[in-house]
PDB file of C-alpha atoms and ligand atoms in Angstrom:
ATOM      1  CA  UNK A   1     178.563 153.258 263.704  1.00  0.00           C
ATOM      2  CA  UNK A   2     179.947 150.288 262.196  1.00  0.00           C
ATOM      3  CA  UNK A   3     182.206 148.292 264.447  1.00  0.00           C
ATOM      4  CA  UNK A   4     185.739 147.402 263.857  1.00  0.00           C
ATOM      5  CA  UNK A   5     186.675 143.494 264.090  1.00  0.00           C
ATOM      6  CA  UNK A   6     187.883 142.449 267.211  1.00  0.00           C
ATOM      7  CA  UNK A   7     190.938 140.632 265.901  1.00  0.00           C
ATOM      8  CA  UNK A   8     194.043 142.139 264.700  1.00  0.00           C
ATOM      9  CA  UNK A   9     195.329 142.170 261.085  1.00  0.00           C
ATOM     10  CA  UNK A  10     197.819 139.462 261.796  1.00  0.00           C
ATOM     11  CA  UNK A  11     195.263 137.017 262.786  1.00  0.00           C
ATOM     12  CA  UNK A  12     193.034 137.797 260.052  1.00  0.00           C
ATOM     13  CA  UNK A  13     195.630 137.109 257.694  1.00  0.00           C
ATOM     14  CA  UNK A  14     196.475 133.790 259.068  1.00  0.00           C
ATOM     15  CA  UNK A  15     192.797 132.586 259.009  1.00  0.00           C
ATOM     16  CA  UNK A  16     192.149 133.994 255.218  1.00  0.00           C
ATOM     17  CA  UNK A  17     195.465 132.198 254.197  1.00  0.00           C
ATOM     18  CA  UNK A  18     193.902 129.021 255.655  1.00  0.00           C
ATOM     19  CA  UNK A  19     190.582 129.472 254.348  1.00  0.00           C
ATOM     20  CA  UNK A  20     192.239 130.037 250.981  1.00  0.00           C
ATOM     21  CA  UNK A  21     194.460 126.722 250.953  1.00  0.00           C
ATOM     22  CA  UNK A  22     191.520 124.602 252.373  1.00  0.00           C
ATOM     23  CA  UNK A  23     188.694 125.920 250.257  1.00  0.00           C
ATOM     24  CA  UNK A  24     187.443 123.065 247.742  1.00  0.00           C
ATOM     25  CA  UNK A  25     184.623 122.238 245.635  1.00  0.00           C
ATOM     26  CA  UNK A  26     182.658 119.413 247.487  1.00  0.00           C
ATOM     27  CA  UNK A  27     181.644 116.469 245.124  1.00  0.00           C
ATOM     28  CA  UNK A  28     180.329 114.454 247.949  1.00  0.00           C
ATOM     29  CA  UNK A  29     177.134 114.650 249.750  1.00  0.00           C
ATOM     30  CA  UNK A  30     176.719 117.004 252.811  1.00  0.00           C
ATOM     31  CA  UNK A  31     175.649 116.053 256.448  1.00  0.00           C
ATOM     32  CA  UNK A  32     172.049 115.836 256.842  1.00  0.00           C
ATOM     33  CA  UNK A  33     172.052 119.054 258.989  1.00  0.00           C
ATOM     34  CA  UNK A  34     170.275 122.144 258.072  1.00  0.00           C
ATOM     35  CA  UNK A  35     172.231 125.129 257.594  1.00  0.00           C
ATOM     36  CA  UNK A  36     171.847 127.480 260.856  1.00  0.00           C
ATOM     37  CA  UNK A  37     170.103 130.686 260.210  1.00  0.00           C
ATOM     38  CA  UNK A  38     173.368 132.603 261.940  1.00  0.00           C
ATOM     39  CA  UNK A  39     175.713 130.832 259.172  1.00  0.00           C
ATOM     40  CA  UNK A  40     173.396 131.700 256.405  1.00  0.00           C
ATOM     41  CA  UNK A  41     173.696 135.475 257.134  1.00  0.00           C
ATOM     42  CA  UNK A  42     177.177 134.981 257.807  1.00  0.00           C
ATOM     43  CA  UNK A  43     177.403 133.737 254.197  1.00  0.00           C
ATOM     44  CA  UNK A  44     175.113 136.529 252.550  1.00  0.00           C
ATOM     45  CA  UNK A  45     176.969 139.319 254.422  1.00  0.00           C
ATOM     46  CA  UNK A  46     180.367 138.099 253.316  1.00  0.00           C
ATOM     47  CA  UNK A  47     178.856 137.791 249.724  1.00  0.00           C
ATOM     48  CA  UNK A  48     177.660 141.088 250.018  1.00  0.00           C
ATOM     49  CA  UNK A  49     180.727 142.615 251.721  1.00  0.00           C
ATOM     50  CA  UNK A  50     182.686 142.099 248.270  1.00  0.00           C
ATOM     51  CA  UNK A  51     183.652 145.091 245.958  1.00  0.00           C
ATOM     52  CA  UNK A  52     181.321 145.796 243.164  1.00  0.00           C
ATOM     53  CA  UNK A  53     181.110 148.871 240.794  1.00  0.00           C
ATOM     54  CA  UNK A  54     180.196 152.244 242.482  1.00  0.00           C
ATOM     55  CA  UNK A  55     178.792 149.694 245.505  1.00  0.00           C
ATOM     56  CA  UNK A  56     176.175 148.897 243.231  1.00  0.00           C
ATOM     57  CA  UNK A  57     175.596 145.528 244.955  1.00  0.00           C
ATOM     58  CA  UNK A  58     174.469 144.108 241.504  1.00  0.00           C
ATOM     59  CA  UNK A  59     173.188 140.908 243.106  1.00  0.00           C
ATOM     60  CA  UNK A  60     170.269 139.098 244.632  1.00  0.00           C
ATOM     61  CA  UNK A  61     169.815 135.643 246.053  1.00  0.00           C
ATOM     62  CA  UNK A  62     167.308 132.930 246.389  1.00  0.00           C
ATOM     63  CA  UNK A  63     168.060 130.515 249.284  1.00  0.00           C
ATOM     64  CA  UNK A  64     166.564 127.007 248.799  1.00  0.00           C
ATOM     65  CA  UNK A  65     165.729 124.965 251.535  1.00  0.00           C
ATOM     66  CA  UNK A  66     162.259 123.692 251.130  1.00  0.00           C
ATOM     67  CA  UNK A  67     162.239 119.829 250.749  1.00  0.00           C
ATOM     68  CA  UNK A  68     160.044 119.812 247.825  1.00  0.00           C
ATOM     69  CA  UNK A  69     161.884 122.471 245.864  1.00  0.00           C
ATOM     70  CA  UNK A  70     165.007 121.020 246.520  1.00  0.00           C
ATOM     71  CA  UNK A  71     163.585 117.659 245.175  1.00  0.00           C
ATOM     72  CA  UNK A  72     162.526 119.142 242.015  1.00  0.00           C
ATOM     73  CA  UNK A  73     165.573 120.706 241.453  1.00  0.00           C
ATOM     74  CA  UNK A  74     167.237 117.736 242.071  1.00  0.00           C
ATOM     75  CA  UNK A  75     165.101 115.964 239.562  1.00  0.00           C
ATOM     76  CA  UNK A  76     165.919 118.298 237.038  1.00  0.00           C
ATOM     77  CA  UNK A  77     169.704 118.145 237.606  1.00  0.00           C
ATOM     78  CA  UNK A  78     169.439 114.380 237.351  1.00  0.00           C
ATOM     79  CA  UNK A  79     167.847 114.512 233.890  1.00  0.00           C
ATOM     80  CA  UNK A  80     170.342 117.325 232.863  1.00  0.00           C
ATOM     81  CA  UNK A  81     173.381 115.173 233.636  1.00  0.00           C
ATOM     82  CA  UNK A  82     171.932 111.850 232.163  1.00  0.00           C
ATOM     83  CA  UNK A  83     171.073 113.954 228.851  1.00  0.00           C
ATOM     84  CA  UNK A  84     174.461 115.557 228.814  1.00  0.00           C
ATOM     85  CA  UNK A  85     176.505 112.457 229.206  1.00  0.00           C
ATOM     86  CA  UNK A  86     173.913 110.041 227.446  1.00  0.00           C
ATOM     87  CA  UNK A  87     174.397 112.413 223.999  1.00  0.00           C
ATOM     88  CA  UNK A  88     178.129 113.141 224.641  1.00  0.00           C
ATOM     89  CA  UNK A  89     177.468 116.579 224.763  1.00  0.00           C
ATOM     90  CA  UNK A  90     179.380 117.173 228.200  1.00  0.00           C
ATOM     91  CA  UNK A  91     182.494 115.252 226.934  1.00  0.00           C
ATOM     92  CA  UNK A  92     182.551 117.179 223.437  1.00  0.00           C
ATOM     93  CA  UNK A  93     182.125 120.383 225.156  1.00  0.00           C
ATOM     94  CA  UNK A  94     184.697 119.946 227.892  1.00  0.00           C
ATOM     95  CA  UNK A  95     187.195 117.245 226.628  1.00  0.00           C
ATOM     96  CA  UNK A  96     190.200 119.674 227.144  1.00  0.00           C
ATOM     97  CA  UNK A  97     189.809 119.710 230.691  1.00  0.00           C
ATOM     98  CA  UNK A  98     189.603 116.041 231.468  1.00  0.00           C
ATOM     99  CA  UNK A  99     192.497 114.097 232.569  1.00  0.00           C
ATOM    100  CA  UNK A 100     192.623 110.295 233.451  1.00  0.00           C
ATOM    101  CA  UNK A 101     196.053 109.619 234.865  1.00  0.00           C
ATOM    102  CA  UNK A 102     198.060 111.189 237.586  1.00  0.00           C
ATOM    103  CA  UNK A 103     200.959 111.779 235.547  1.00  0.00           C
ATOM    104  CA  UNK A 104     198.933 113.738 232.973  1.00  0.00           C
ATOM    105  CA  UNK A 105     197.565 116.022 235.839  1.00  0.00           C
ATOM    106  CA  UNK A 106     200.872 116.502 237.287  1.00  0.00           C
ATOM    107  CA  UNK A 107     202.295 117.568 233.931  1.00  0.00           C
ATOM    108  CA  UNK A 108     199.578 119.852 233.158  1.00  0.00           C
ATOM    109  CA  UNK A 109     198.917 121.439 236.579  1.00  0.00           C
ATOM    110  CA  UNK A 110     195.524 122.253 235.211  1.00  0.00           C
ATOM    111  CA  UNK A 111     192.042 120.635 234.478  1.00  0.00           C
ATOM    112  CA  UNK A 112     190.431 117.972 236.702  1.00  0.00           C
ATOM    113  CA  UNK A 113     191.664 114.476 237.237  1.00  0.00           C
ATOM    114  CA  UNK A 114     188.860 111.824 237.255  1.00  0.00           C
ATOM    115  CA  UNK A 115     190.604 109.571 239.892  1.00  0.00           C
ATOM    116  CA  UNK A 116     187.277 107.520 240.654  1.00  0.00           C
ATOM    117  CA  UNK A 117     185.903 104.891 238.331  1.00  0.00           C
ATOM    118  CA  UNK A 118     184.261 101.840 238.985  1.00  0.00           C
ATOM    119  CA  UNK A 119     186.440  98.763 238.064  1.00  0.00           C
ATOM    120  CA  UNK A 120     184.310  97.836 235.018  1.00  0.00           C
ATOM    121  CA  UNK A 121     184.523 100.981 233.234  1.00  0.00           C
ATOM    122  CA  UNK A 122     188.394 101.450 233.759  1.00  0.00           C
ATOM    123  CA  UNK A 123     189.217  99.294 230.555  1.00  0.00           C
ATOM    124  CA  UNK A 124     187.326 101.754 228.413  1.00  0.00           C
ATOM    125  CA  UNK A 125     188.303 105.137 229.934  1.00  0.00           C
ATOM    126  CA  UNK A 126     190.741 105.900 227.098  1.00  0.00           C
ATOM    127  CA  UNK A 127     187.825 105.474 224.458  1.00  0.00           C
ATOM    128  CA  UNK A 128     185.690 108.184 226.140  1.00  0.00           C
ATOM    129  CA  UNK A 129     186.498 110.776 223.724  1.00  0.00           C
ATOM    130  CA  UNK A 130     186.674 108.440 220.847  1.00  0.00           C
ATOM    131  CA  UNK A 131     183.788 107.654 218.368  1.00  0.00           C
ATOM    132  CA  UNK A 132     182.573 104.626 220.068  1.00  0.00           C
ATOM    133  CA  UNK A 133     182.813 106.519 223.477  1.00  0.00           C
ATOM    134  CA  UNK A 134     179.329 107.031 223.832  1.00  0.00           C
ATOM    135  CA  UNK A 135     178.029 103.837 222.880  1.00  0.00           C
ATOM    136  CA  UNK A 136     180.382 102.338 225.637  1.00  0.00           C
ATOM    137  CA  UNK A 137     179.440 104.742 228.070  1.00  0.00           C
ATOM    138  CA  UNK A 138     175.961 103.863 227.563  1.00  0.00           C
ATOM    139  CA  UNK A 139     175.924 100.492 227.233  1.00  0.00           C
ATOM    140  CA  UNK A 140     177.857 100.556 230.686  1.00  0.00           C
ATOM    141  CA  UNK A 141     175.058 102.671 232.099  1.00  0.00           C
ATOM    142  CA  UNK A 142     177.274 105.912 232.877  1.00  0.00           C
ATOM    143  CA  UNK A 143     174.722 108.376 232.052  1.00  0.00           C
ATOM    144  CA  UNK A 144     172.323 106.471 234.492  1.00  0.00           C
ATOM    145  CA  UNK A 145     175.148 106.310 237.512  1.00  0.00           C
ATOM    146  CA  UNK A 146     175.861 110.188 236.916  1.00  0.00           C
ATOM    147  CA  UNK A 147     172.484 111.047 236.781  1.00  0.00           C
ATOM    148  CA  UNK A 148     171.562 109.226 239.763  1.00  0.00           C
ATOM    149  CA  UNK A 149     174.307 110.613 241.953  1.00  0.00           C
ATOM    150  CA  UNK A 150     173.742 113.870 240.733  1.00  0.00           C
ATOM    151  CA  UNK A 151     170.174 113.892 241.798  1.00  0.00           C
ATOM    152  CA  UNK A 152     170.653 112.654 245.139  1.00  0.00           C
ATOM    153  CA  UNK A 153     173.368 114.932 246.087  1.00  0.00           C
ATOM    154  CA  UNK A 154     171.108 117.922 245.049  1.00  0.00           C
ATOM    155  CA  UNK A 155     168.180 116.822 246.560  1.00  0.00           C
ATOM    156  CA  UNK A 156     169.664 116.093 250.077  1.00  0.00           C
ATOM    157  CA  UNK A 157     171.915 119.197 249.968  1.00  0.00           C
ATOM    158  CA  UNK A 158     170.204 121.240 252.877  1.00  0.00           C
ATOM    159  CA  UNK A 159     170.813 124.658 251.206  1.00  0.00           C
ATOM    160  CA  UNK A 160     170.571 125.645 247.531  1.00  0.00           C
ATOM    161  CA  UNK A 161     171.697 129.046 246.775  1.00  0.00           C
ATOM    162  CA  UNK A 162     170.545 130.797 243.568  1.00  0.00           C
ATOM    163  CA  UNK A 163     172.905 133.770 242.600  1.00  0.00           C
ATOM    164  CA  UNK A 164     171.175 136.216 240.492  1.00  0.00           C
ATOM    165  CA  UNK A 165     172.550 139.640 238.669  1.00  0.00           C
ATOM    166  CA  UNK A 166     170.277 142.374 238.217  1.00  0.00           C
ATOM    167  CA  UNK A 167     170.025 143.305 234.269  1.00  0.00           C
ATOM    168  CA  UNK A 168     170.116 146.757 235.046  1.00  0.00           C
ATOM    169  CA  UNK A 169     173.733 146.252 235.929  1.00  0.00           C
ATOM    170  CA  UNK A 170     174.512 143.074 234.210  1.00  0.00           C
ATOM    171  CA  UNK A 171     174.516 144.285 230.485  1.00  0.00           C
ATOM    172  CA  UNK A 172     176.622 142.034 228.393  1.00  0.00           C
ATOM    173  CA  UNK A 173     178.331 143.886 225.698  1.00  0.00           C
ATOM    174  CA  UNK A 174     178.747 147.106 227.843  1.00  0.00           C
ATOM    175  CA  UNK A 175     181.288 147.713 230.846  1.00  0.00           C
ATOM    176  CA  UNK A 176     179.006 147.376 233.265  1.00  0.00           C
ATOM    177  CA  UNK A 177     178.396 143.757 232.076  1.00  0.00           C
ATOM    178  CA  UNK A 178     182.313 143.205 232.615  1.00  0.00           C
ATOM    179  CA  UNK A 179     182.001 144.879 236.323  1.00  0.00           C
ATOM    180  CA  UNK A 180     179.255 142.885 237.208  1.00  0.00           C
ATOM    181  CA  UNK A 181     180.971 139.773 236.307  1.00  0.00           C
ATOM    182  CA  UNK A 182     184.109 140.754 238.719  1.00  0.00           C
ATOM    183  CA  UNK A 183     181.769 141.700 241.083  1.00  0.00           C
ATOM    184  CA  UNK A 184     180.145 138.324 241.076  1.00  0.00           C
ATOM    185  CA  UNK A 185     183.318 136.560 241.170  1.00  0.00           C
ATOM    186  CA  UNK A 186     184.520 138.622 244.177  1.00  0.00           C
ATOM    187  CA  UNK A 187     181.332 137.938 246.264  1.00  0.00           C
ATOM    188  CA  UNK A 188     181.254 134.166 245.369  1.00  0.00           C
ATOM    189  CA  UNK A 189     184.758 133.855 246.727  1.00  0.00           C
ATOM    190  CA  UNK A 190     183.925 135.705 249.645  1.00  0.00           C
ATOM    191  CA  UNK A 191     180.925 133.408 250.371  1.00  0.00           C
ATOM    192  CA  UNK A 192     183.078 130.503 249.568  1.00  0.00           C
ATOM    193  CA  UNK A 193     185.960 131.308 251.743  1.00  0.00           C
ATOM    194  CA  UNK A 194     183.448 131.780 254.683  1.00  0.00           C
ATOM    195  CA  UNK A 195     181.782 128.861 254.083  1.00  0.00           C
ATOM    196  CA  UNK A 196     185.088 127.087 254.361  1.00  0.00           C
ATOM    197  CA  UNK A 197     185.667 128.620 257.664  1.00  0.00           C
ATOM    198  CA  UNK A 198     182.408 127.389 259.035  1.00  0.00           C
ATOM    199  CA  UNK A 199     182.792 123.845 258.084  1.00  0.00           C
ATOM    200  CA  UNK A 200     180.688 123.924 255.192  1.00  0.00           C
ATOM    201  CA  UNK A 201     181.442 123.111 251.588  1.00  0.00           C
ATOM    202  CA  UNK A 202     180.001 124.302 248.122  1.00  0.00           C
ATOM    203  CA  UNK A 203     179.452 123.009 244.735  1.00  0.00           C
ATOM    204  CA  UNK A 204     178.169 124.607 241.702  1.00  0.00           C
ATOM    205  CA  UNK A 205     175.362 122.784 240.152  1.00  0.00           C
ATOM    206  CA  UNK A 206     175.958 123.434 236.187  1.00  0.00           C
ATOM    207  CA  UNK A 207     174.131 120.670 234.621  1.00  0.00           C
ATOM    208  CA  UNK A 208     170.727 122.069 234.359  1.00  0.00           C
ATOM    209  CA  UNK A 209     172.209 125.454 232.405  1.00  0.00           C
ATOM    210  CA  UNK A 210     173.834 123.117 230.150  1.00  0.00           C
ATOM    211  CA  UNK A 211     170.305 122.183 228.871  1.00  0.00           C
ATOM    212  CA  UNK A 212     168.278 124.923 227.931  1.00  0.00           C
ATOM    213  CA  UNK A 213     164.949 123.648 228.131  1.00  0.00           C
ATOM    214  CA  UNK A 214     165.979 122.573 231.632  1.00  0.00           C
ATOM    215  CA  UNK A 215     167.119 125.730 232.613  1.00  0.00           C
ATOM    216  CA  UNK A 216     163.884 127.448 231.720  1.00  0.00           C
ATOM    217  CA  UNK A 217     162.182 125.101 234.116  1.00  0.00           C
ATOM    218  CA  UNK A 218     164.542 126.242 236.755  1.00  0.00           C
ATOM    219  CA  UNK A 219     163.680 130.049 236.097  1.00  0.00           C
ATOM    220  CA  UNK A 220     159.978 129.004 236.402  1.00  0.00           C
ATOM    221  CA  UNK A 221     160.277 127.240 239.572  1.00  0.00           C
ATOM    222  CA  UNK A 222     162.212 130.039 241.219  1.00  0.00           C
ATOM    223  CA  UNK A 223     160.023 132.684 239.962  1.00  0.00           C
ATOM    224  CA  UNK A 224     163.182 134.213 238.518  1.00  0.00           C
ATOM    225  CA  UNK A 225     161.844 137.898 237.244  1.00  0.00           C
ATOM    226  CA  UNK A 226     162.882 139.369 233.803  1.00  0.00           C
ATOM    227  CA  UNK A 227     164.619 141.994 235.784  1.00  0.00           C
ATOM    228  CA  UNK A 228     167.094 139.352 236.690  1.00  0.00           C
ATOM    229  CA  UNK A 229     169.524 137.060 235.261  1.00  0.00           C
ATOM    230  CA  UNK A 230     170.014 133.556 236.932  1.00  0.00           C
ATOM    231  CA  UNK A 231     173.920 133.093 237.093  1.00  0.00           C
ATOM    232  CA  UNK A 232     174.447 130.147 239.147  1.00  0.00           C
ATOM    233  CA  UNK A 233     173.114 127.691 241.284  1.00  0.00           C
ATOM    234  CA  UNK A 234     175.135 126.113 244.142  1.00  0.00           C
ATOM    235  CA  UNK A 235     174.580 123.742 246.649  1.00  0.00           C
ATOM    236  CA  UNK A 236     175.928 123.793 250.292  1.00  0.00           C
ATOM    237  CA  UNK A 237     176.127 122.081 253.624  1.00  0.00           C
ATOM    238  CA  UNK A 238     178.268 120.866 256.395  1.00  0.00           C
ATOM    239  CA  UNK A 239     181.250 118.884 255.282  1.00  0.00           C
ATOM    240  CA  UNK A 240     182.419 115.466 256.796  1.00  0.00           C
ATOM    241  CA  UNK A 241     185.371 113.521 255.515  1.00  0.00           C
ATOM    242  CA  UNK A 242     183.309 110.377 256.784  1.00  0.00           C
ATOM    243  CA  UNK A 243     180.977 110.775 253.888  1.00  0.00           C
ATOM    244  CA  UNK A 244     181.900 108.583 250.825  1.00  0.00           C
ATOM    245  CA  UNK A 245     182.949 109.746 247.693  1.00  0.00           C
ATOM    246  CA  UNK A 246     180.604 109.718 244.521  1.00  0.00           C
ATOM    247  CA  UNK A 247     180.948 106.303 242.504  1.00  0.00           C
ATOM    248  CA  UNK A 248     182.822 108.408 239.646  1.00  0.00           C
ATOM    249  CA  UNK A 249     184.434 111.327 241.087  1.00  0.00           C
ATOM    250  CA  UNK A 250     187.595 114.015 240.166  1.00  0.00           C
ATOM    251  CA  UNK A 251     190.009 115.822 242.012  1.00  0.00           C
ATOM    252  CA  UNK A 252     191.776 119.167 241.055  1.00  0.00           C
ATOM    253  CA  UNK A 253     194.532 120.024 243.665  1.00  0.00           C
ATOM    254  CA  UNK A 254     197.560 120.855 240.952  1.00  0.00           C
ATOM    255  CA  UNK A 255     198.007 124.450 240.006  1.00  0.00           C
ATOM    256  CA  UNK A 256     200.480 126.198 237.959  1.00  0.00           C
ATOM    257  CA  UNK A 257     203.629 127.442 239.684  1.00  0.00           C
ATOM    258  CA  UNK A 258     204.145 131.057 240.119  1.00  0.00           C
ATOM    259  CA  UNK A 259     206.942 130.949 237.241  1.00  0.00           C
ATOM    260  CA  UNK A 260     204.278 129.437 235.086  1.00  0.00           C
ATOM    261  CA  UNK A 261     202.198 132.391 235.612  1.00  0.00           C
ATOM    262  CA  UNK A 262     204.140 135.567 235.582  1.00  0.00           C
ATOM    263  CA  UNK A 263     205.759 137.605 233.091  1.00  0.00           C
ATOM    264  CA  UNK A 264     207.819 140.688 234.097  1.00  0.00           C
ATOM    265  CA  UNK A 265     207.661 144.227 232.759  1.00  0.00           C
ATOM    266  CA  UNK A 266     206.128 142.989 229.417  1.00  0.00           C
ATOM    267  CA  UNK A 267     204.335 139.444 228.390  1.00  0.00           C
ATOM    268  CA  UNK A 268     206.717 136.461 227.866  1.00  0.00           C
ATOM    269  CA  UNK A 269     209.668 137.915 229.729  1.00  0.00           C
ATOM    270  CA  UNK A 270     210.403 135.339 232.334  1.00  0.00           C
ATOM    271  CA  UNK A 271     213.570 136.454 233.589  1.00  0.00           C
ATOM    272  CA  UNK A 272     213.171 138.474 236.729  1.00  0.00           C
ATOM    273  CA  UNK A 273     214.666 141.803 236.997  1.00  0.00           C
ATOM    274  CA  UNK A 274     217.087 142.409 239.720  1.00  0.00           C
ATOM    275  CA  UNK A 275     215.612 143.953 243.102  1.00  0.00           C
ATOM    276  CA  UNK A 276     215.976 147.504 243.236  1.00  0.00           C
ATOM    277  CA  UNK A 277     216.664 148.384 239.458  1.00  0.00           C
TER     278      UNK A 277
HETATM  279  C1  FMN B 301     182.719 129.102 236.620  1.00  0.00           C
HETATM  280  C2  FMN B 301     182.912 127.657 237.236  1.00  0.00           C
HETATM  281  C3  FMN B 301     182.250 126.632 237.054  1.00  0.00           C
HETATM  282  C4  FMN B 301     182.324 125.259 237.369  1.00  0.00           C
HETATM  283  N1  FMN B 301     181.602 124.325 237.045  1.00  0.00           N
HETATM  284  C5  FMN B 301     181.749 123.226 238.030  1.00  0.00           C
HETATM  285  C6  FMN B 301     180.551 122.224 237.923  1.00  0.00           C
HETATM  286  O1  FMN B 301     179.881 122.391 236.852  1.00  0.00           O
HETATM  287  N2  FMN B 301     180.441 121.216 238.452  1.00  0.00           N
HETATM  288  C7  FMN B 301     181.833 121.150 239.670  1.00  0.00           C
HETATM  289  O2  FMN B 301     181.493 120.007 240.247  1.00  0.00           O
HETATM  290  N3  FMN B 301     182.189 121.943 239.455  1.00  0.00           N
HETATM  291  C8  FMN B 301     182.549 123.241 238.997  1.00  0.00           C
HETATM  292  N4  FMN B 301     183.327 124.166 239.329  1.00  0.00           N
HETATM  293  C9  FMN B 301     184.555 123.683 240.175  1.00  0.00           C
HETATM  294  C10 FMN B 301     185.745 123.571 239.531  1.00  0.00           C
HETATM  295  O3  FMN B 301     185.885 122.651 238.699  1.00  0.00           O
HETATM  296  C11 FMN B 301     186.817 123.834 240.444  1.00  0.00           C
HETATM  297  O4  FMN B 301     186.903 125.288 241.099  1.00  0.00           O
HETATM  298  C12 FMN B 301     188.232 123.549 239.987  1.00  0.00           C
HETATM  299  O5  FMN B 301     188.421 122.101 239.492  1.00  0.00           O
HETATM  300  C13 FMN B 301     189.332 123.645 240.928  1.00  0.00           C
HETATM  301  O6  FMN B 301     188.935 122.607 242.136  1.00  0.00           O
HETATM  302  P1  FMN B 301     188.539 123.124 243.534  1.00  0.00           P
HETATM  303  O7  FMN B 301     187.523 124.007 243.851  1.00  0.00           O
HETATM  304  O8  FMN B 301     188.358 122.027 244.412  1.00  0.00           O
HETATM  305  O9  FMN B 301     189.850 123.941 244.063  1.00  0.00           O
HETATM  306  C14 FMN B 301     183.231 125.142 238.489  1.00  0.00           C
HETATM  307  C15 FMN B 301     183.972 126.351 239.132  1.00  0.00           C
HETATM  308  C16 FMN B 301     183.805 127.596 238.397  1.00  0.00           C
HETATM  309  C17 FMN B 301     184.557 128.870 238.843  1.00  0.00           C
END
């Protein structure tokens, strides 16, 4: 028989609220401390408690703690970052999300604010998206700086987690494809909030999946079978404010307000109906 949680509903709600408010993407390195077996089990338990269509639990996970494996994945991530920035693909692809001023992000309330840039780069920042942008970035060695940082934080993360969906469930184009993605989002958020409550951080390591040949290398390294789709790789570990931020870094604390988000009764109607009517 499943034991009911020992705490009451009020306490659960308060803990949940705090975890939601405190959850962040961790860009900086983690403490050099292995993630405990107990916490690993708690994270996977939380992910698997998420709702899924017909309780299909359409996921499987690979936990990567071995140093050699982490080094190899770190090398691939570093190379991916270097290529993406060096060729300008990354900025071209995701230009619309980048903000370089505080005012800009406060007005938009979305996107990421690149608030940490080495001094020699600052005068050129407005040119990043222009035709001379890539040239300037390369001459200032930005791809190498970002590649080096990316490789280091991935290699030194005590735990990497590969999230896979079963292809028998994840069938793009069919309803179960969407259902699997909804389930995956719920599982990841459960895992993320649990990590937050355990003093841990998470970051999505997306760079290898942006470079198709490097993604193939990851699939091979992790021996992902044909029956599964590798959806994402995350790095996890214990966080500390005392660890310094990366050389180039961003924050994204802004969120759109309630009034920006909702319509009442039909799309576009911003006037709130009177209560009880
Ligand atoms: C689907 C998805 C892809 C993301 N890709 C990356 C990524 O490649 N690198 C990264 O550092 N963060 C990535 N993020 C984190 C977002 O940038 C982050 O959630 C957002 O800016 C809000 O910041 P916060 O998580 O600190 O609240 C991703 C998040 C999601 C949900």
